[in-house]
CSV table of C-alpha atoms and ligand atoms in Angstrom, one decimal:
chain,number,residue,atom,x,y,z
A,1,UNK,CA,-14.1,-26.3,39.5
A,2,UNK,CA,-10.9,-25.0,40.7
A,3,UNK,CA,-8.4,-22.2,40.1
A,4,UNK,CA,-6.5,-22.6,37.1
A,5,UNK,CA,-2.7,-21.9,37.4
A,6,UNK,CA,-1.4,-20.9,33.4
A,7,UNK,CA,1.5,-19.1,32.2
A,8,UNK,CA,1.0,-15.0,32.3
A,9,UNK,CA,3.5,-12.4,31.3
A,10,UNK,CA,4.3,-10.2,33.9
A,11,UNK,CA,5.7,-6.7,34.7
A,12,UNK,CA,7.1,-7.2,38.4
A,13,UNK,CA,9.0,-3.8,38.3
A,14,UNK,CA,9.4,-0.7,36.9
A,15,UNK,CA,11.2,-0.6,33.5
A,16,UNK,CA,12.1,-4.2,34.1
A,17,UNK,CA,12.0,-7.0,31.3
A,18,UNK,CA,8.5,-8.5,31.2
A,19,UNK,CA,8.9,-12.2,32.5
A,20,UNK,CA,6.6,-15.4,31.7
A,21,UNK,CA,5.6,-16.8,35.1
A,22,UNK,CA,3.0,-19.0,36.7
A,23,UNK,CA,-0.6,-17.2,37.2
A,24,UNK,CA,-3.2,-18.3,39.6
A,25,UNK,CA,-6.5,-17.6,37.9
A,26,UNK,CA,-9.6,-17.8,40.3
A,27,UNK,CA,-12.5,-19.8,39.7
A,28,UNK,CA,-15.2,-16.7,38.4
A,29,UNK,CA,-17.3,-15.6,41.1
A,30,UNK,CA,-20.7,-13.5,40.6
A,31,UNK,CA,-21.1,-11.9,37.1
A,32,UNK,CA,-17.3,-12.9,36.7
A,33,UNK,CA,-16.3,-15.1,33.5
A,34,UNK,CA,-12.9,-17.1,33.3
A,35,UNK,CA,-11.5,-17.0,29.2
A,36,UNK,CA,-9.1,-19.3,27.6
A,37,UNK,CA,-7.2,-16.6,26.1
A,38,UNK,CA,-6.8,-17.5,22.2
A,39,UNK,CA,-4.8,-14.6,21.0
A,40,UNK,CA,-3.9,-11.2,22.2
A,41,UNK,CA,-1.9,-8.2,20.5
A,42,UNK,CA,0.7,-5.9,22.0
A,43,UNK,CA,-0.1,-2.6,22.5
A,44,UNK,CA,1.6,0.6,23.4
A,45,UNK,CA,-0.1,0.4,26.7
A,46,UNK,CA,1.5,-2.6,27.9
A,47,UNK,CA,4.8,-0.9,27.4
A,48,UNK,CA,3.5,2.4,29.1
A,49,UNK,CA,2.5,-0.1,31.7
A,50,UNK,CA,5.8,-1.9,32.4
A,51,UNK,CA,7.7,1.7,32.5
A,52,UNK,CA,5.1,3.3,35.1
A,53,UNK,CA,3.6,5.8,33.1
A,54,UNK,CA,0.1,4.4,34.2
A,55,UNK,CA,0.1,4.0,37.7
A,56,UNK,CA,2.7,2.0,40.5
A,57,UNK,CA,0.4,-1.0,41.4
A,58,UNK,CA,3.2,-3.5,40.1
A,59,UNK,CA,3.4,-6.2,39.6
A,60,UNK,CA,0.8,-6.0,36.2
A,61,UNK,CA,-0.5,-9.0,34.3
A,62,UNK,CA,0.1,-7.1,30.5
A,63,UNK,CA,-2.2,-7.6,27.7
A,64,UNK,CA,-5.5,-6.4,27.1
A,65,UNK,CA,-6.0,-6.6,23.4
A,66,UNK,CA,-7.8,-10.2,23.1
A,67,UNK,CA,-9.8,-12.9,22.1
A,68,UNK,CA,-10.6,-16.1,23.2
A,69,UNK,CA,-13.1,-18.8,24.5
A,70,UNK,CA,-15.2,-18.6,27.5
A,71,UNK,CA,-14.3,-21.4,29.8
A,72,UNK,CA,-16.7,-21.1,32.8
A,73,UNK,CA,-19.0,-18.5,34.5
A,74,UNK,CA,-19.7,-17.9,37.6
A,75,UNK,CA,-23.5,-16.9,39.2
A,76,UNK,CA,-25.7,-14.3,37.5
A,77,UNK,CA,-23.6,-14.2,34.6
A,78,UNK,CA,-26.2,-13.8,31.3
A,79,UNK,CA,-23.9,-12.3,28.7
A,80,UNK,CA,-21.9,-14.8,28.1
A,81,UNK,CA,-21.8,-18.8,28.3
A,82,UNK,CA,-19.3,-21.3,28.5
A,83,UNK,CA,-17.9,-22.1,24.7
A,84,UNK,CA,-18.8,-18.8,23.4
A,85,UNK,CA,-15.9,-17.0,21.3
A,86,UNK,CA,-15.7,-13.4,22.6
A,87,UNK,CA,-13.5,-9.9,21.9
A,88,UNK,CA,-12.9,-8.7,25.8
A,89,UNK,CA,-13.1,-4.9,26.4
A,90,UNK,CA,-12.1,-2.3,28.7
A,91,UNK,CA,-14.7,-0.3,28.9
A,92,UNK,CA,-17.7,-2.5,29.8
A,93,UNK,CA,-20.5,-0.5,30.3
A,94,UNK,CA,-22.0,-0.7,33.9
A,95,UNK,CA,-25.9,0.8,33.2
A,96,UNK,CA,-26.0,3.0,36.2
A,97,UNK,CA,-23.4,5.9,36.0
A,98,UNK,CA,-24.5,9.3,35.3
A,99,UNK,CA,-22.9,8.9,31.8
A,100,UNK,CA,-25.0,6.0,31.2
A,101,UNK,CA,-28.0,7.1,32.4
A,102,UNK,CA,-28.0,10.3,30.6
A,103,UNK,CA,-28.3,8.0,27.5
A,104,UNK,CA,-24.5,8.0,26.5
A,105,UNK,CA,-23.2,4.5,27.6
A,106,UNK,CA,-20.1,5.0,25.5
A,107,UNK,CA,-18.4,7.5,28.1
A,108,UNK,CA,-19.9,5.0,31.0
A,109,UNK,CA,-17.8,6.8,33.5
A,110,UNK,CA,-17.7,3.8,35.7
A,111,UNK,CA,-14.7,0.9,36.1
A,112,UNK,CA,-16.5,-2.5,35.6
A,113,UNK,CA,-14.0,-5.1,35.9
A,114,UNK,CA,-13.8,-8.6,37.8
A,115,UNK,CA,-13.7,-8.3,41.4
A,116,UNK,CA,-11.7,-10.9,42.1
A,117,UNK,CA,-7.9,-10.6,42.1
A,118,UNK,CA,-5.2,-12.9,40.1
A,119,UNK,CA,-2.3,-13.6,41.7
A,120,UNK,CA,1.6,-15.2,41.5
A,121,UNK,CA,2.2,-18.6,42.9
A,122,UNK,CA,3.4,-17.3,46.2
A,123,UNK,CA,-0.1,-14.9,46.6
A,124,UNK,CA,1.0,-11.7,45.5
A,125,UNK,CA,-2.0,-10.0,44.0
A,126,UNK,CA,-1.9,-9.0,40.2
A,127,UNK,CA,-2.8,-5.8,38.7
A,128,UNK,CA,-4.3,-7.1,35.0
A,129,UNK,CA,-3.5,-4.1,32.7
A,130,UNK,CA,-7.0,-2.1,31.5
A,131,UNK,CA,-8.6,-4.9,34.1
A,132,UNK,CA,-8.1,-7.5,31.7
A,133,UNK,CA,-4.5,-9.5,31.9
A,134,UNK,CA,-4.8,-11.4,28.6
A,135,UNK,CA,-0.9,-12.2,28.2
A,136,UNK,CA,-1.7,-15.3,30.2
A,137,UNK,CA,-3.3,-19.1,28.9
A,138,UNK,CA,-6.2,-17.9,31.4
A,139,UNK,CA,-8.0,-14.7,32.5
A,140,UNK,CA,-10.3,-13.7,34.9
A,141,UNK,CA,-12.7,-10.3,33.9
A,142,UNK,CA,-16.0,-8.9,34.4
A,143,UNK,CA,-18.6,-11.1,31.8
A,144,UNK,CA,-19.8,-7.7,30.4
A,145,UNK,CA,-16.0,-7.3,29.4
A,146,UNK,CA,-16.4,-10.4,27.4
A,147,UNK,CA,-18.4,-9.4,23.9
A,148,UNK,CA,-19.8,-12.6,21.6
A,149,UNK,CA,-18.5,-12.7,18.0
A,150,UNK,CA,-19.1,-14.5,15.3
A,151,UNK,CA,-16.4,-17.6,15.2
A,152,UNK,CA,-15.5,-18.0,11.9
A,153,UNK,CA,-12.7,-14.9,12.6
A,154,UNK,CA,-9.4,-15.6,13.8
A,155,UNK,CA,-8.7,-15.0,16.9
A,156,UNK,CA,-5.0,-13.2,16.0
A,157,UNK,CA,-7.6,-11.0,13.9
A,158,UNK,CA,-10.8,-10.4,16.2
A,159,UNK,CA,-8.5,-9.7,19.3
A,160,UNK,CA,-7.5,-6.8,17.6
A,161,UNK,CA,-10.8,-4.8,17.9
A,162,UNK,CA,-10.3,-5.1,21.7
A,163,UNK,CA,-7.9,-1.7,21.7
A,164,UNK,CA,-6.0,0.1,19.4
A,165,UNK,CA,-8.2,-0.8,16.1
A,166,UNK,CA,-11.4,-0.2,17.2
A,167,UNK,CA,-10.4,3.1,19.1
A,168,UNK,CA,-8.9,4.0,15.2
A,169,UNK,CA,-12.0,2.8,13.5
A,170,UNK,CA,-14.7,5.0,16.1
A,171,UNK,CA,-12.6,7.8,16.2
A,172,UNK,CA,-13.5,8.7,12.5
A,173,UNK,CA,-16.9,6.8,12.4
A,174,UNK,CA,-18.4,7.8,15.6
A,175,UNK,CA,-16.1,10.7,17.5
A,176,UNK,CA,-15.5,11.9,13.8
A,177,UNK,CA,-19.2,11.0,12.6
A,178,UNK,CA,-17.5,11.0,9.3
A,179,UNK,CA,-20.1,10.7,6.4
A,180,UNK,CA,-20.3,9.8,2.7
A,181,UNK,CA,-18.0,12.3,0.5
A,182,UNK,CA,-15.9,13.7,3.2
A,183,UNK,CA,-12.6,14.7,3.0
A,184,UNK,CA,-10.6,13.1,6.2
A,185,UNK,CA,-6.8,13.6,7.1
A,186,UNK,CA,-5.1,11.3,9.9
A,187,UNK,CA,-1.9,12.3,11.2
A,188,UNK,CA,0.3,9.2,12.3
A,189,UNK,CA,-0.5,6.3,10.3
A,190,UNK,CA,0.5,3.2,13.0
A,191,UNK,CA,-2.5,0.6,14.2
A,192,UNK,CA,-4.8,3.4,15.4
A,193,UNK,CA,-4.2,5.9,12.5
A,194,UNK,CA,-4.5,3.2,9.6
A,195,UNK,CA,-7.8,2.2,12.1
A,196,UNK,CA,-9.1,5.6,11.2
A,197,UNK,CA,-8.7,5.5,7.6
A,198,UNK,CA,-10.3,2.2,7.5
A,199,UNK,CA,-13.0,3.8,9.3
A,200,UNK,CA,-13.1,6.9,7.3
A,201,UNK,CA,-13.5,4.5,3.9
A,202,UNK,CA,-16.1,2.5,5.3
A,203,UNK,CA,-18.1,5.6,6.5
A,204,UNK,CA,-17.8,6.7,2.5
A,205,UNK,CA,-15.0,9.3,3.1
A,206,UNK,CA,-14.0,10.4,-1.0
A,207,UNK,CA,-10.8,11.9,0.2
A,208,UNK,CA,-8.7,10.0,2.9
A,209,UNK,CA,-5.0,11.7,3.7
A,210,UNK,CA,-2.9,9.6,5.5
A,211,UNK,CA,0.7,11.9,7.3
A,212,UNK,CA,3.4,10.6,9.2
A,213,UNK,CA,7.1,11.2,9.7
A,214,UNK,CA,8.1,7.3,8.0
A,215,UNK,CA,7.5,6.3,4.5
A,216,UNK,CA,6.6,2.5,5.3
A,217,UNK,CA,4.2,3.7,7.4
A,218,UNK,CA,2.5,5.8,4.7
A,219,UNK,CA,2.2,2.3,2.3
A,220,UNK,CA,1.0,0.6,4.7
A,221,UNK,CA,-2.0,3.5,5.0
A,222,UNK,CA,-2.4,2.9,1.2
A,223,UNK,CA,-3.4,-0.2,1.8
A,224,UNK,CA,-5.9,0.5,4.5
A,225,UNK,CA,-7.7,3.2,1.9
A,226,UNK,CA,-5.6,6.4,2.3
A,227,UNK,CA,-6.1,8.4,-1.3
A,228,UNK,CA,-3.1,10.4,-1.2
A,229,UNK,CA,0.0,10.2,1.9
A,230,UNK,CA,2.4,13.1,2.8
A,231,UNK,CA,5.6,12.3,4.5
A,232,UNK,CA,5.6,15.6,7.3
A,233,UNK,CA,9.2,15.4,7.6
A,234,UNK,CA,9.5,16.4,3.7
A,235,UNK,CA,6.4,18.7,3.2
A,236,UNK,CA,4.3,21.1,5.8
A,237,UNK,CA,1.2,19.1,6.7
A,238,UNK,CA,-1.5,22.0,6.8
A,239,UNK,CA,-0.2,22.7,3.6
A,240,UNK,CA,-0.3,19.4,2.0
A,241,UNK,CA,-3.6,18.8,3.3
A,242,UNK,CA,-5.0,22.1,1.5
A,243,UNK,CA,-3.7,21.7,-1.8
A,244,UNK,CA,-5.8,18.5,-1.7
A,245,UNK,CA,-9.1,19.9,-0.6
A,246,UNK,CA,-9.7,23.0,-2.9
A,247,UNK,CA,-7.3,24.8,-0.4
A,248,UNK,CA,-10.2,24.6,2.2
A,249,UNK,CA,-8.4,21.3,4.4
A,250,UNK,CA,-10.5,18.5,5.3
A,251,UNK,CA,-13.7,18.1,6.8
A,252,UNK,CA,-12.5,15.9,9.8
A,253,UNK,CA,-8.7,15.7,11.2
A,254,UNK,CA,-7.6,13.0,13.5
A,255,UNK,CA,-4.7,13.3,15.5
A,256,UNK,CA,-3.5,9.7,15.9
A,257,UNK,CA,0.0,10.6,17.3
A,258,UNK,CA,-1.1,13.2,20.2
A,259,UNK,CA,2.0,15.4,20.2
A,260,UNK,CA,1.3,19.3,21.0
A,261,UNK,CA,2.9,19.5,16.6
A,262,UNK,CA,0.6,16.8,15.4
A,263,UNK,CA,-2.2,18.6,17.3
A,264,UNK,CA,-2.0,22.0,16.0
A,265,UNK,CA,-1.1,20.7,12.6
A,266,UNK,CA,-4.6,19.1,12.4
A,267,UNK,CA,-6.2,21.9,13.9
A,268,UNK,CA,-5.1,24.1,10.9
A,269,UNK,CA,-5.7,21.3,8.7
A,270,UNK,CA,-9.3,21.3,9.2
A,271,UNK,CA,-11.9,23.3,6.9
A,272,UNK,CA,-13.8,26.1,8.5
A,273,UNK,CA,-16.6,24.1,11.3
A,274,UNK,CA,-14.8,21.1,10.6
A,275,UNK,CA,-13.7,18.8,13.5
A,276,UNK,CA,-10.1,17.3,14.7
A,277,UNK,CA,-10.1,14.4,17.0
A,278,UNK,CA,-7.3,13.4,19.3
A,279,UNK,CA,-6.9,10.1,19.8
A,280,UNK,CA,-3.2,9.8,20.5
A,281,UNK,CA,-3.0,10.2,24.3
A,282,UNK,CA,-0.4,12.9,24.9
A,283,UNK,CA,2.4,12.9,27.4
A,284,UNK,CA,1.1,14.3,30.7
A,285,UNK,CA,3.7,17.4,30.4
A,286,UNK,CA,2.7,19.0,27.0
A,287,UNK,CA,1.1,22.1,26.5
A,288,UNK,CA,-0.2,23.4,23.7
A,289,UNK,CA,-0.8,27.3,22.9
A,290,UNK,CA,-3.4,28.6,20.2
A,291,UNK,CA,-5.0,31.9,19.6
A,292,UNK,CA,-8.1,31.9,21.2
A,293,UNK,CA,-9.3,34.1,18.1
A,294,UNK,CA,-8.8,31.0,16.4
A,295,UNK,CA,-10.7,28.5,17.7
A,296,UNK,CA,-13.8,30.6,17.5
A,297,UNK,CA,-13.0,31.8,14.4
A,298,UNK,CA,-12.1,28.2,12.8
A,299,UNK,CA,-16.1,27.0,14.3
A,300,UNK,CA,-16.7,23.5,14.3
A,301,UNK,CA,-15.5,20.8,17.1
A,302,UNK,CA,-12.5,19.8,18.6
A,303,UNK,CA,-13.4,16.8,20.5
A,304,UNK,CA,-10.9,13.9,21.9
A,305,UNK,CA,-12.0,10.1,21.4
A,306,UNK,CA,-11.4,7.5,24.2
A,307,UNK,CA,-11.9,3.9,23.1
A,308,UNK,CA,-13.4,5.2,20.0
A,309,UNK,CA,-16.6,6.4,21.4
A,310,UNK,CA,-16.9,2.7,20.8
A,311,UNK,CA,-19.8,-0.1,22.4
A,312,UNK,CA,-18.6,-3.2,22.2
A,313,UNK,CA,-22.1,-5.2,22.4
A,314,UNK,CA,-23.1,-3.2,19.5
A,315,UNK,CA,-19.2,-2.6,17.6
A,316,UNK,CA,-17.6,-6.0,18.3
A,317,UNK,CA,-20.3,-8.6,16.3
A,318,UNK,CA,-21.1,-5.7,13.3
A,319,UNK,CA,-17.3,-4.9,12.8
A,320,UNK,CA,-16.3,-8.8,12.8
A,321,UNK,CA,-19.5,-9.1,10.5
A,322,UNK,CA,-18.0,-6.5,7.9
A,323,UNK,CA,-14.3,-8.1,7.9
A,324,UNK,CA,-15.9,-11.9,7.2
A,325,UNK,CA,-17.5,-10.1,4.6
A,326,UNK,CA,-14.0,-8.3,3.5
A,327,UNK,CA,-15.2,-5.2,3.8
A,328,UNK,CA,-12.9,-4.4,6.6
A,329,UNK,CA,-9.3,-6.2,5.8
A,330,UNK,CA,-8.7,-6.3,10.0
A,331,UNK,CA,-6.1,-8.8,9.1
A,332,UNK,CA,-3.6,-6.4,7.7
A,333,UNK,CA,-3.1,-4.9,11.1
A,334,UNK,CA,-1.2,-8.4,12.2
A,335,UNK,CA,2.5,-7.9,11.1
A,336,UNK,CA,3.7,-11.2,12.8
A,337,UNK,CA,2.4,-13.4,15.3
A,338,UNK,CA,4.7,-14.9,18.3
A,339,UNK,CA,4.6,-16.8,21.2
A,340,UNK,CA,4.4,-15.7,25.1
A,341,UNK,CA,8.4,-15.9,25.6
A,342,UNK,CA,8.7,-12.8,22.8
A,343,UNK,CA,6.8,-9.9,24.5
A,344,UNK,CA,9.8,-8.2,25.2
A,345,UNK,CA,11.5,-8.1,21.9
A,346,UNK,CA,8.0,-6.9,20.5
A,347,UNK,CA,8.0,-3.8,22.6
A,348,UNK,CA,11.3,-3.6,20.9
A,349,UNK,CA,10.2,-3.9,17.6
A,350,UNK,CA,7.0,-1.4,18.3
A,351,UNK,CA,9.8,1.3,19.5
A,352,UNK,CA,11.6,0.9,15.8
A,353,UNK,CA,8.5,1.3,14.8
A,354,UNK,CA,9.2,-2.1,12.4
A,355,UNK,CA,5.2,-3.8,13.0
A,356,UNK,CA,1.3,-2.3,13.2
A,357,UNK,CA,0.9,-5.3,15.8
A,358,UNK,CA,2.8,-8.0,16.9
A,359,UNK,CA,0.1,-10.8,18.7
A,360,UNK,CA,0.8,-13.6,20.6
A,361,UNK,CA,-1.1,-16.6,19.3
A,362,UNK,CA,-1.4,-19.1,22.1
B,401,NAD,N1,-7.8,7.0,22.7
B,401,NAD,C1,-7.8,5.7,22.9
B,401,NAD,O1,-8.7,5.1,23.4
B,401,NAD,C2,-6.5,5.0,22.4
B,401,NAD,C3,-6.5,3.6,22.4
B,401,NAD,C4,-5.3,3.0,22.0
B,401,NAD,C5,-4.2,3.7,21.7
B,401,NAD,N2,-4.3,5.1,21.7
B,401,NAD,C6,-3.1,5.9,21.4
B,401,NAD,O2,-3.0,6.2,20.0
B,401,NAD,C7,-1.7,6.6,19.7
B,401,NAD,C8,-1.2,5.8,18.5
B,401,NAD,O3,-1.1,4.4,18.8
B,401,NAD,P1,-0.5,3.4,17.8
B,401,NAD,O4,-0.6,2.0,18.4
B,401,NAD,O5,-1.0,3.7,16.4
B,401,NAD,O6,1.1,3.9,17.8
B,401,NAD,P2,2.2,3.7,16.7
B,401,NAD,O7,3.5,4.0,17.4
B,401,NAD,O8,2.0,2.4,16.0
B,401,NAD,O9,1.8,4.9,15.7
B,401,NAD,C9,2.2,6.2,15.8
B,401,NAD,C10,2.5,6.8,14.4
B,401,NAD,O10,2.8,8.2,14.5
B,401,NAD,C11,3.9,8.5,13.7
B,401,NAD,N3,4.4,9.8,14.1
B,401,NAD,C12,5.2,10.1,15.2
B,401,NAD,N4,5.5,11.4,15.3
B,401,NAD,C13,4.8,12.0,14.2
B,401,NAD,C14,4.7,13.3,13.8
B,401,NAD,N5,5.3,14.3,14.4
B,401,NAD,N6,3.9,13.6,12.7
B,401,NAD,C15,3.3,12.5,12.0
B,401,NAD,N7,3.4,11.2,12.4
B,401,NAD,C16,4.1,11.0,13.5
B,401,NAD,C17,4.8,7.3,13.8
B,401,NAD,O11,5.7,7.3,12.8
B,401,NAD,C18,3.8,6.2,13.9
B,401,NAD,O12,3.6,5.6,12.6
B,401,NAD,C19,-0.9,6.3,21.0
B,401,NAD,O13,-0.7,7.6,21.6
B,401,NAD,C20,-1.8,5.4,21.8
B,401,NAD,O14,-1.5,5.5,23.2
B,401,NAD,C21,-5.4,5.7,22.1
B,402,ZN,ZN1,-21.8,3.5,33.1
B,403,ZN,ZN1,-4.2,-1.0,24.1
């Protein structure tokens, strides 16, 4: 074997275009596994990414939100084998942390990613963004980010539970621990919101409220199982939500937008020892103020959700089970699927807010 040189999309500065340009991809070292990237879906991240909000270590290697086919592995690898269609994560869990070994693998506190570095032609080492990089024909990551599905999904469709969808889906089912016949209100009703109202329906949620700000979105929420919508910019939220659950509000609120408005809105949405869970990640500058009187006096939880609270080992196979089954239409997230060269207009189109997810089919 040999590295593989494939086409990647990089970020090379800060608020630059994104460009399509060659990618050295290292043969996979110890525990390392090299995937033939099948399909991968543009997220938010990506864009935060390009425009610095994460971190300076340009130039990135974008995309994170794949699937694909594992092409070789290097020594000590047991996870994974070559030919094996996998979902790849960013949060592999390492075993050893003090999250993990206090029994709660799903905040594993460590970074487990490959240790070897992509780079450009000339040498210049890569940062893969979330330690994955899956904008490219090839990547490199850790084999416990790689998670075996079954592969009768697409991969446009199974990529999808690598990010956005599957932190929507465990923010109600596990975060949320929504449970049959409760009352559930999402604010912001893009991928990870209409995620959480698919989640809410298949935990057995009776009454699912889907809010945002645009009216398209709020059909397409429909779709994913929402019972009733309110458009916030034409009716008060907490409001709205009350007259729809015996003027108590819901038993869980998730905050999929993460604005300091959204957040309070779904904090006053909530019944009494009910719980609101942020999964929108909010601008480092906001603040919000609430009287302290109230958040003892409201009881119950208010709890944020990274990644879902998700495991992949366990969350990746189950979840593709349930959509070949069609209990979980996954494949109404994919608005459009394009090639490499048209990253950069789909950041554009996920600023108008026009697409759940754009994914580049390879
Ligand atoms: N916690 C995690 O692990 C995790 C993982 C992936 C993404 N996210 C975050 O989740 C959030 C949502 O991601 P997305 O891909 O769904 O984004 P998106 O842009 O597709 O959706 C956001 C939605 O919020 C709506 N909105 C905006 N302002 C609103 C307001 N004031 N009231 C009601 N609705 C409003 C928008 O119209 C849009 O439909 C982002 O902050 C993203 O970074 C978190
Ligand atoms: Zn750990
Ligand atoms: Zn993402």
């Amino acid at each position: 074997m040999a590295a593989a040189t494939v086409k990647g999309v990089v970020a090379l500065e800060k608020g630059a275009p994104v460009e399509v340009r060659e990618v050295v991809v290292p043969d996979p070292g110890p525990g390392e596994a090299r995937v033939t990237v099948q399909a991968c879906g543009v997220c938010h991240t990506d864009l935060h990414y390009r425009e610095g909000a994460i971190n300076d270590d340009f130039p990135f290697l974008l995309g994170h939100e794949a699937a694909g086919v594992v092409e070789s592995v290097g020594p000590d690898v047991t996870e994974v084998a070559p030919g094996d269609f996998v979902v790849l994560n960013w949060r592999a869990v390492c075993g050893t942390c003090r999250a993990c070994r206090r029994g709660r693998p799903w905040y594993c506190f460590a970074t487990f990613n490959a240790t070897q570095k992509m780079t450009l032609a000339d040498g210049t080492e890569l940062s893969p963004a979330l330690g994955i990089g899956a904008f490219a024909e090839q990547t490199l990551v850790a084999a416990g980010q790689a998670t075996k599905v079954n592969p009768a999904a697409p991969p446009e469709t199974a990529g999808l539970l690598g990010c956005g969808v599957m932190a929507g889906l465990g923010a109600a089912m596990y975060t949320g621990e929504v449970g049959r016949g409760d009352s559930v209100a999402v604010f912001g009703c893009g991928g990870v919101g209409n995620a959480a109202i698919a989640g809410a329906r298949l935990a057995g949620a009776s009454t699912i409220i889907g809010i945002d700000v645009d009216d398209r979105k709020l059909e397409w929420a429909t779709e994913f199982g929402a019972t009733h919508t309110i458009n916030s910019r034409n009716q008060d939220a907490v409001e709205g939500v009350q007259a729809l659950t015996d003027a108590n509000g819901a038993n869980v609120v998730v905050d999929a937008v993460g604005r300091p408005e959204t957040f309070k809105q779904a904090f006053y949405a909530r019944d009494l020892a009910g719980t609101v869970v942020l999964v929108g990640v909010p601008n480092p500058q906001w603040t919000i103020e609430l009287p302290l009187i109230d958040v003892f006096g409201r009881g119950g939880a208010t709890k944020s959700s990274w990644y879902g609270d998700c495991l992949p080992s366990r969350d990746f196979p189950m979840l593709i089970d349930l959509y070949l089954q069609g209990r979980l239409p996954l494949e109404k997230f994919v608005t459009e699927t394009i090639g490499l060269d048209d990253v950069e207009e789909a950041f554009h189109k996920m600023h108008k807010g026009e697409v759940l997810r754009s994914v580049v089919v390879f």
